[in-house]
Amino acid sequence: MDVATVPKPLTHPLPGGQEGATVRLHPLLCGEMLAPHGYVERGDAGPARLREALGALGPRSRWAALPVPAFLVEHPTAGALLVDTGFHPSVVDGQRANMGRAGAILYTVRTSREQLVAAQLEQRGIAPTDVRTVVMTHLHIDHASAVSEFPAATFVVDRREWEAGASRGWRAGYHPRQFDHAFDWRALDYDGPAIDSFATFGRSFDLFGDGSVRLLSTPGHTAGHQSVLLRLGGREALLCGDAAYTWRTLRDGALPALTDDEHRFRRSLREITRYLEQTPSALAIPGHDAEAWPRLERVYD
Ligand SMILES: [Zn+2]
């Protein structure tokens, strides 16, 4: 797999931070992806093989519809930030152009024009070109689908995630054409000098240097997965990403069928669950929880 884009190393916080800043969070529902129940929680059967996780768990008509989220974060001085990108506009009419042949076969996506991130931003008076920063939790096909829609933004990704996404292809859930654009890509090295521990998290990066948006290294779902911790007005919000698909994973440790590295997945999950024990006031949002999603508010200050 050839990827032309070379991200620049992210070694310092991005400009625009402001001491004591708090942010506003808008959860955006971008559509749904169908998946076998065992894909989300594999039960007691141990690690499922790919074929079992994707195919042999009943007909697609009985699969679960998982919400696919992105998040708008409004920072008072650093402007509009997105966490993940939702679906590309072409996916409304079919998946193949954006996700490739394998992506169109393996995944079943439902979305609409109203659910595109650009449309949801417009409802809030924000143009796609106003988005200054996009944090990629990871580069899987349901998270990176609309990268092309934000050409003016600085994209932040874990260095290992970029390397995995660029080299491992559809078998690992990636479609590099989605993200191989000559934009301002920055790769964060979680072994580098700008990395600190925060709360229960061994490796975190203070994105604007003001404590308002912290990126957390939570690998395991993929090689370089990151979660995002936000400082709202009165409490913190933890966007778990796919480090935990559901509350069942957060509460009971129910593991998904597929992980890139189960040991690292468990370690990341432990950092998250300990954080939530220590910070009961925090708002936690798992990556694909169909029951939790409808209970979220439109905006959190
Ligand atoms: Zn994923």
mmCIF file of N, CA and C in Angstrom, residues 117-185:
data_model
loop_
_atom_site.group_PDB
_atom_site.id
_atom_site.type_symbol
_atom_site.label_atom_id
_atom_site.label_comp_id
_atom_site.label_asym_id
_atom_site.label_seq_id
_atom_site.Cartn_x
_atom_site.Cartn_y
_atom_site.Cartn_z
ATOM 1 N N VAL A 117 -21.167 15.477 8.798
ATOM 2 C CA VAL A 117 -20.636 16.426 9.774
ATOM 3 C C VAL A 117 -20.771 17.861 9.251
ATOM 4 N N ALA A 118 -20.493 18.064 7.947
ATOM 5 C CA ALA A 118 -20.591 19.422 7.392
ATOM 6 C C ALA A 118 -21.996 19.985 7.582
ATOM 7 N N ALA A 119 -23.021 19.155 7.383
ATOM 8 C CA ALA A 119 -24.403 19.620 7.549
ATOM 9 C C ALA A 119 -24.691 19.938 9.013
ATOM 10 N N GLN A 120 -24.156 19.122 9.916
ATOM 11 C CA GLN A 120 -24.400 19.358 11.339
ATOM 12 C C GLN A 120 -23.633 20.583 11.841
ATOM 13 N N LEU A 121 -22.479 20.856 11.232
ATOM 14 C CA LEU A 121 -21.749 22.083 11.578
ATOM 15 C C LEU A 121 -22.538 23.304 11.099
ATOM 16 N N GLU A 122 -23.061 23.206 9.881
ATOM 17 C CA GLU A 122 -23.792 24.331 9.306
ATOM 18 C C GLU A 122 -24.977 24.720 10.191
ATOM 19 N N GLN A 123 -25.670 23.711 10.727
ATOM 20 C CA GLN A 123 -26.779 23.990 11.657
ATOM 21 C C GLN A 123 -26.318 24.825 12.849
ATOM 22 N N ARG A 124 -25.039 24.725 13.147
ATOM 23 C CA ARG A 124 -24.502 25.455 14.306
ATOM 24 C C ARG A 124 -23.721 26.693 13.873
ATOM 25 N N GLY A 125 -23.876 27.060 12.604
ATOM 26 C CA GLY A 125 -23.242 28.285 12.113
ATOM 27 C C GLY A 125 -21.748 28.161 11.866
ATOM 28 N N ILE A 126 -21.274 26.927 11.640
ATOM 29 C CA ILE A 126 -19.839 26.707 11.447
ATOM 30 C C ILE A 126 -19.609 26.121 10.059
ATOM 31 N N ALA A 127 -18.696 26.717 9.298
ATOM 32 C CA ALA A 127 -18.349 26.193 7.970
ATOM 33 C C ALA A 127 -17.230 25.161 8.101
ATOM 34 N N PRO A 128 -17.158 24.199 7.166
ATOM 35 C CA PRO A 128 -16.066 23.211 7.233
ATOM 36 C C PRO A 128 -14.685 23.857 7.287
ATOM 37 N N THR A 129 -14.538 25.005 6.598
ATOM 38 C CA THR A 129 -13.225 25.672 6.602
ATOM 39 C C THR A 129 -12.931 26.363 7.934
ATOM 40 N N ASP A 130 -13.948 26.487 8.800
ATOM 41 C CA ASP A 130 -13.705 27.037 10.151
ATOM 42 C C ASP A 130 -13.051 26.009 11.068
ATOM 43 N N VAL A 131 -13.097 24.728 10.680
ATOM 44 C CA VAL A 131 -12.522 23.681 11.532
ATOM 45 C C VAL A 131 -11.009 23.773 11.449
ATOM 46 N N ARG A 132 -10.385 24.145 12.556
ATOM 47 C CA ARG A 132 -8.933 24.357 12.540
ATOM 48 C C ARG A 132 -8.160 23.104 12.902
ATOM 49 N N THR A 133 -8.796 22.222 13.656
ATOM 50 C CA THR A 133 -8.079 21.038 14.129
ATOM 51 C C THR A 133 -8.991 19.821 14.037
ATOM 52 N N VAL A 134 -8.453 18.700 13.592
ATOM 53 C CA VAL A 134 -9.187 17.426 13.634
ATOM 54 C C VAL A 134 -8.303 16.408 14.350
ATOM 55 N N VAL A 135 -8.816 15.880 15.452
ATOM 56 C CA VAL A 135 -8.118 14.803 16.162
ATOM 57 C C VAL A 135 -8.681 13.482 15.669
ATOM 58 N N MET A 136 -7.832 12.607 15.180
ATOM 59 C CA MET A 136 -8.275 11.281 14.739
ATOM 60 C C MET A 136 -8.040 10.288 15.887
ATOM 61 N N THR A 137 -9.127 9.726 16.425
ATOM 62 C CA THR A 137 -8.934 8.689 17.450
ATOM 63 C C THR A 137 -8.147 7.537 16.842
ATOM 64 N N HIS A 138 -8.486 7.207 15.588
ATOM 65 C CA HIS A 138 -7.755 6.212 14.808
ATOM 66 C C HIS A 138 -8.226 6.344 13.368
ATOM 67 N N LEU A 139 -7.698 5.541 12.463
ATOM 68 C CA LEU A 139 -7.944 5.760 11.034
ATOM 69 C C LEU A 139 -8.878 4.717 10.418
ATOM 70 N N HIS A 140 -9.617 3.997 11.234
ATOM 71 C CA HIS A 140 -10.556 3.016 10.679
ATOM 72 C C HIS A 140 -11.554 3.707 9.748
ATOM 73 N N ILE A 141 -12.114 2.879 8.888
ATOM 74 C CA ILE A 141 -12.909 3.322 7.752
ATOM 75 C C ILE A 141 -14.148 4.149 8.151
ATOM 76 N N ASP A 142 -14.680 3.910 9.350
ATOM 77 C CA ASP A 142 -15.861 4.652 9.798
ATOM 78 C C ASP A 142 -15.477 5.920 10.556
ATOM 79 N N HIS A 143 -14.198 6.177 10.722
ATOM 80 C CA HIS A 143 -13.752 7.384 11.427
ATOM 81 C C HIS A 143 -13.052 8.361 10.479
ATOM 82 N N ALA A 144 -12.371 7.829 9.469
ATOM 83 C CA ALA A 144 -11.576 8.659 8.558
ATOM 84 C C ALA A 144 -12.296 8.940 7.242
ATOM 85 N N SER A 145 -13.528 8.478 7.113
ATOM 86 C CA SER A 145 -14.239 8.531 5.831
ATOM 87 C C SER A 145 -14.280 9.942 5.228
ATOM 88 N N ALA A 146 -14.447 10.978 6.060
ATOM 89 C CA ALA A 146 -14.646 12.342 5.526
ATOM 90 C C ALA A 146 -13.446 13.256 5.749
ATOM 91 N N VAL A 147 -12.266 12.698 5.884
ATOM 92 C CA VAL A 147 -11.055 13.524 6.034
ATOM 93 C C VAL A 147 -10.976 14.580 4.928
ATOM 94 N N SER A 148 -11.313 14.186 3.694
ATOM 95 C CA SER A 148 -11.171 15.091 2.546
ATOM 96 C C SER A 148 -12.019 16.352 2.666
ATOM 97 N N GLU A 149 -13.009 16.342 3.556
ATOM 98 C CA GLU A 149 -13.935 17.480 3.649
ATOM 99 C C GLU A 149 -13.401 18.626 4.504
ATOM 100 N N PHE A 150 -12.208 18.448 5.094
ATOM 101 C CA PHE A 150 -11.681 19.482 5.991
ATOM 102 C C PHE A 150 -10.244 19.866 5.607
ATOM 103 N N PRO A 151 -10.077 20.378 4.377
ATOM 104 C CA PRO A 151 -8.731 20.631 3.859
ATOM 105 C C PRO A 151 -7.973 21.712 4.622
ATOM 106 N N ALA A 152 -8.689 22.577 5.329
ATOM 107 C CA ALA A 152 -8.018 23.694 6.013
ATOM 108 C C ALA A 152 -7.523 23.318 7.405
ATOM 109 N N ALA A 153 -7.839 22.105 7.847
ATOM 110 C CA ALA A 153 -7.554 21.750 9.244
ATOM 111 C C ALA A 153 -6.168 21.136 9.417
ATOM 112 N N THR A 154 -5.658 21.227 10.642
ATOM 113 C CA THR A 154 -4.496 20.453 11.062
ATOM 114 C C THR A 154 -5.010 19.141 11.655
ATOM 115 N N PHE A 155 -4.552 18.022 11.098
ATOM 116 C CA PHE A 155 -4.989 16.700 11.559
ATOM 117 C C PHE A 155 -3.945 16.113 12.511
ATOM 118 N N VAL A 156 -4.419 15.595 13.643
ATOM 119 C CA VAL A 156 -3.516 15.033 14.639
ATOM 120 C C VAL A 156 -3.795 13.540 14.792
ATOM 121 N N VAL A 157 -2.760 12.743 14.592
ATOM 122 C CA VAL A 157 -2.904 11.286 14.660
ATOM 123 C C VAL A 157 -1.689 10.715 15.388
ATOM 124 N N ASP A 158 -1.894 9.614 16.082
ATOM 125 C CA ASP A 158 -0.773 8.889 16.687
ATOM 126 C C ASP A 158 0.155 8.377 15.565
ATOM 127 N N ARG A 159 1.434 8.553 15.754
ATOM 128 C CA ARG A 159 2.400 8.152 14.715
ATOM 129 C C ARG A 159 2.256 6.671 14.348
ATOM 130 N N ARG A 160 2.053 5.839 15.365
ATOM 131 C CA ARG A 160 1.925 4.395 15.081
ATOM 132 C C ARG A 160 0.648 4.072 14.332
ATOM 133 N N GLU A 161 -0.386 4.884 14.593
ATOM 134 C CA GLU A 161 -1.643 4.684 13.881
ATOM 135 C C GLU A 161 -1.459 5.024 12.399
ATOM 136 N N TRP A 162 -0.751 6.119 12.145
ATOM 137 C CA TRP A 162 -0.505 6.474 10.745
ATOM 138 C C TRP A 162 0.251 5.346 10.042
ATOM 139 N N GLU A 163 1.273 4.825 10.708
ATOM 140 C CA GLU A 163 2.066 3.770 10.088
ATOM 141 C C GLU A 163 1.214 2.520 9.828
ATOM 142 N N ALA A 164 0.363 2.190 10.789
ATOM 143 C CA ALA A 164 -0.508 1.017 10.609
ATOM 144 C C ALA A 164 -1.506 1.261 9.486
ATOM 145 N N GLY A 165 -2.132 2.440 9.514
ATOM 146 C CA GLY A 165 -3.135 2.761 8.501
ATOM 147 C C GLY A 165 -2.544 2.780 7.101
ATOM 148 N N ALA A 166 -1.312 3.260 7.007
ATOM 149 C CA ALA A 166 -0.670 3.390 5.699
ATOM 150 C C ALA A 166 -0.198 2.050 5.157
ATOM 151 N N SER A 167 0.000 1.063 6.011
ATOM 152 C CA SER A 167 0.633 -0.169 5.540
ATOM 153 C C SER A 167 -0.253 -1.417 5.624
ATOM 154 N N ARG A 168 -1.300 -1.396 6.448
ATOM 155 C CA ARG A 168 -1.955 -2.668 6.743
ATOM 156 C C ARG A 168 -3.242 -2.942 5.979
ATOM 157 N N GLY A 169 -3.824 -1.905 5.364
ATOM 158 C CA GLY A 169 -4.906 -2.153 4.421
ATOM 159 C C GLY A 169 -6.226 -2.637 5.012
ATOM 160 N N TRP A 170 -7.086 -3.109 4.124
ATOM 161 C CA TRP A 170 -8.485 -3.368 4.493
ATOM 162 C C TRP A 170 -8.638 -4.488 5.507
ATOM 163 N N ARG A 171 -7.688 -5.438 5.527
ATOM 164 C CA ARG A 171 -7.824 -6.527 6.500
ATOM 165 C C ARG A 171 -7.776 -6.000 7.927
ATOM 166 N N ALA A 172 -7.111 -4.860 8.115
ATOM 167 C CA ALA A 172 -7.035 -4.263 9.446
ATOM 168 C C ALA A 172 -8.027 -3.110 9.609
ATOM 169 N N GLY A 173 -8.926 -2.936 8.633
ATOM 170 C CA GLY A 173 -9.989 -1.933 8.788
ATOM 171 C C GLY A 173 -9.684 -0.563 8.199
ATOM 172 N N TYR A 174 -8.631 -0.472 7.359
ATOM 173 C CA TYR A 174 -8.227 0.828 6.823
ATOM 174 C C TYR A 174 -8.482 0.917 5.321
ATOM 175 N N HIS A 175 -8.690 2.150 4.851
ATOM 176 C CA HIS A 175 -8.725 2.430 3.413
ATOM 177 C C HIS A 175 -7.931 3.721 3.205
ATOM 178 N N PRO A 176 -6.619 3.596 2.928
ATOM 179 C CA PRO A 176 -5.727 4.763 2.944
ATOM 180 C C PRO A 176 -6.154 5.906 2.036
ATOM 181 N N ARG A 177 -6.888 5.612 0.959
ATOM 182 C CA ARG A 177 -7.309 6.726 0.096
ATOM 183 C C ARG A 177 -8.185 7.716 0.838
ATOM 184 N N GLN A 178 -8.808 7.278 1.914
ATOM 185 C CA GLN A 178 -9.619 8.211 2.706
ATOM 186 C C GLN A 178 -8.766 9.302 3.359
ATOM 187 N N PHE A 179 -7.553 8.938 3.775
ATOM 188 C CA PHE A 179 -6.780 9.909 4.561
ATOM 189 C C PHE A 179 -5.479 10.347 3.894
ATOM 190 N N ASP A 180 -5.148 9.763 2.756
ATOM 191 C CA ASP A 180 -3.902 10.133 2.071
ATOM 192 C C ASP A 180 -4.117 11.414 1.267
ATOM 193 N N HIS A 181 -4.278 12.513 1.970
ATOM 194 C CA HIS A 181 -4.446 13.821 1.341
ATOM 195 C C HIS A 181 -3.312 14.723 1.821
ATOM 196 N N ALA A 182 -2.885 15.620 0.925
ATOM 197 C CA ALA A 182 -1.740 16.485 1.244
ATOM 198 C C ALA A 182 -2.186 17.642 2.134
ATOM 199 N N PHE A 183 -2.728 17.274 3.295
ATOM 200 C CA PHE A 183 -3.169 18.273 4.266
ATOM 201 C C PHE A 183 -2.078 18.427 5.326
ATOM 202 N N ASP A 184 -2.380 19.256 6.332
ATOM 203 C CA ASP A 184 -1.424 19.467 7.425
ATOM 204 C C ASP A 184 -1.577 18.333 8.444
ATOM 205 N N TRP A 185 -0.961 17.204 8.146
ATOM 206 C CA TRP A 185 -1.017 16.049 9.053
ATOM 207 C C TRP A 185 0.120 16.137 10.073
#
